[in-house]
Amino acid sequence: MHVSHLSLADFRSYARAEVPLDPGVTAFVGPNGQGKTNLVEAIGYLATLGSHRVSSDAPLVRMGADRAIIRAAVTQGERQQLVELELNPGRANRARINRSSQVRPRDVLGIIRTVLFAPEDLALVKGDPGERRRFLDELVTARSPRMAAVRSDYERVLKQRNTLLKSAAMARRHGGRSMDLSTLDVWDQHLARVGAELLAQRLDLIATLLPLADKAYEQLAPGGGPLGLAYKSSVGEPVDSGAARTREALYEVLLAALAEVRKQEIERGVTLVGPHRDDLVLRLGELPAKGYASHGESWSYALALRLASYELLRSEGSEPVLILDDVFAELDTRRRERLAELVAPGEQVLVTAAVDDDVPGVLVGTRFGVSGGEVTRL
Ligand SMILES: Nc1ncnc2c1ncn2[C@@H]1O[C@H](COP(=O)(O)OP(=O)(O)O)[C@@H](O)[C@H]1O
Ligand SMILES: [Mg+2]
């Protein structure tokens, strides 16, 4: 698939923007702070309902405006679709597909698929577990958009369970009446049920992704691997071995783990086990990448994870749009060229760069200049 037109209203620095797009490579070139990333961030938002730079919507709305609109025409073979999101910070966002307003934002997922490479990706390797959980869950959702509902159910159940635990912790501290624990049992079951579904999808993803990531790493940094991806579960026992991986088995494992930590949970007032406390341990050769890999190795690792995501999504459905936001400037010549060769055949590749020289020669295509809020075809 590819995006054939992008329209923005009051998104980031843009009061308005109309950008017609072709398949193949398109580069947005211009000095820093001119609005290049803002353009690709908008496309990424339509694909994931989130930004790769910020976790809340407020910064996405142009300063002084009260809502932002992102609209895109999407071409998939012979089919054209129009998707639109209205971002209303503090209130519910709204969505339209082909001008029909009878849809939820979540229904937009799956129409545009993207794989986005950005300098922020280094955090996949060096950052907190939350970065890797987000990576996994966004990819899980891109593979299977219905998982968006599972993720939001999990968030909701977790929040309500935490509220309950907090009031139990308070009651305990102030010597009040102890809580009726049967209510907590019900929430344990909810959490284990939804958590098991998310966990099963994450584990399946990791198993599928590993050979692809390993291959991509070998292409970017020959002889540097092999990679290992190990799921580190908060339940304290390995959950990624074959038999334990079914949803039913994971439900039992989670339920048992919750029972085991219940006393501590009531003392501390938070949920201590579940997918929200898990991590993905990235290994390079014998060592964990985090804390051990060099800067260059960490970069190659992050790129390998993105390239693997791309291979995975295209093998399972429509070809995603590849977005490379300011990444070439971060790489040495060899990695730059390898990466460019690997992505060049993509159906649609959107690149941002401060100067033309940062865009590798094999990525010939359409060029736009971005400056002073204007996006001009060169
Ligand atoms: N909500 C907003 N309202 C107005 N301007 C914004 C908003 N968010 C970001 N900007 C501006 O957008 C510019 C950054 O755009 P960006 O696309 O990141 O630049 P680059 O071309 O370097 O990728 C900054 O000048 C910033 O002040
Ligand atoms: Mg930028």
XYZ file of N, CA and C and ligand atoms in Angstrom, residues 31-38 40 52-53 119-120 325-326 352-353, ligand 2:
52
model
N 16.384 22.444 6.389
C 17.114 22.665 7.642
C 16.323 22.169 8.862
N 17.001 22.032 9.960
C 16.361 21.539 11.178
C 15.247 22.462 11.652
N 14.244 21.845 12.240
C 13.167 22.614 12.840
C 12.172 23.176 11.839
N 12.206 22.684 10.580
C 11.324 23.253 9.558
C 10.032 22.465 9.356
N 9.939 21.300 9.990
C 8.667 20.570 9.866
C 8.729 19.280 9.058
N 9.920 18.722 8.859
C 10.038 17.460 8.105
C 9.487 16.293 8.919
N 9.976 16.184 10.144
C 9.504 15.075 10.988
C 8.008 15.191 11.246
N 7.531 16.432 11.391
C 6.092 16.623 11.628
C 5.251 15.923 10.558
N 6.042 13.201 8.609
C 6.037 11.730 8.692
C 5.439 11.248 10.010
N 5.715 8.741 17.479
C 6.973 8.108 17.904
C 7.793 9.056 18.776
N 7.286 10.296 18.968
C 8.073 11.258 19.754
C 7.461 11.612 21.094
N 15.832 8.364 15.037
C 16.916 8.401 16.026
C 16.456 7.887 17.398
N 15.173 8.077 17.707
C 14.615 7.608 18.981
C 14.740 6.086 19.133
N 13.207 8.600 9.326
C 13.263 9.972 9.805
C 14.658 10.296 10.313
N 15.390 11.035 9.504
C 16.685 11.537 9.965
C 17.665 10.457 10.411
N 13.438 11.630 5.576
C 13.694 13.034 5.890
C 15.197 13.206 6.122
N 15.713 14.353 5.711
C 17.148 14.628 5.885
C 17.367 16.131 5.887
Mg 13.322 15.900 12.269
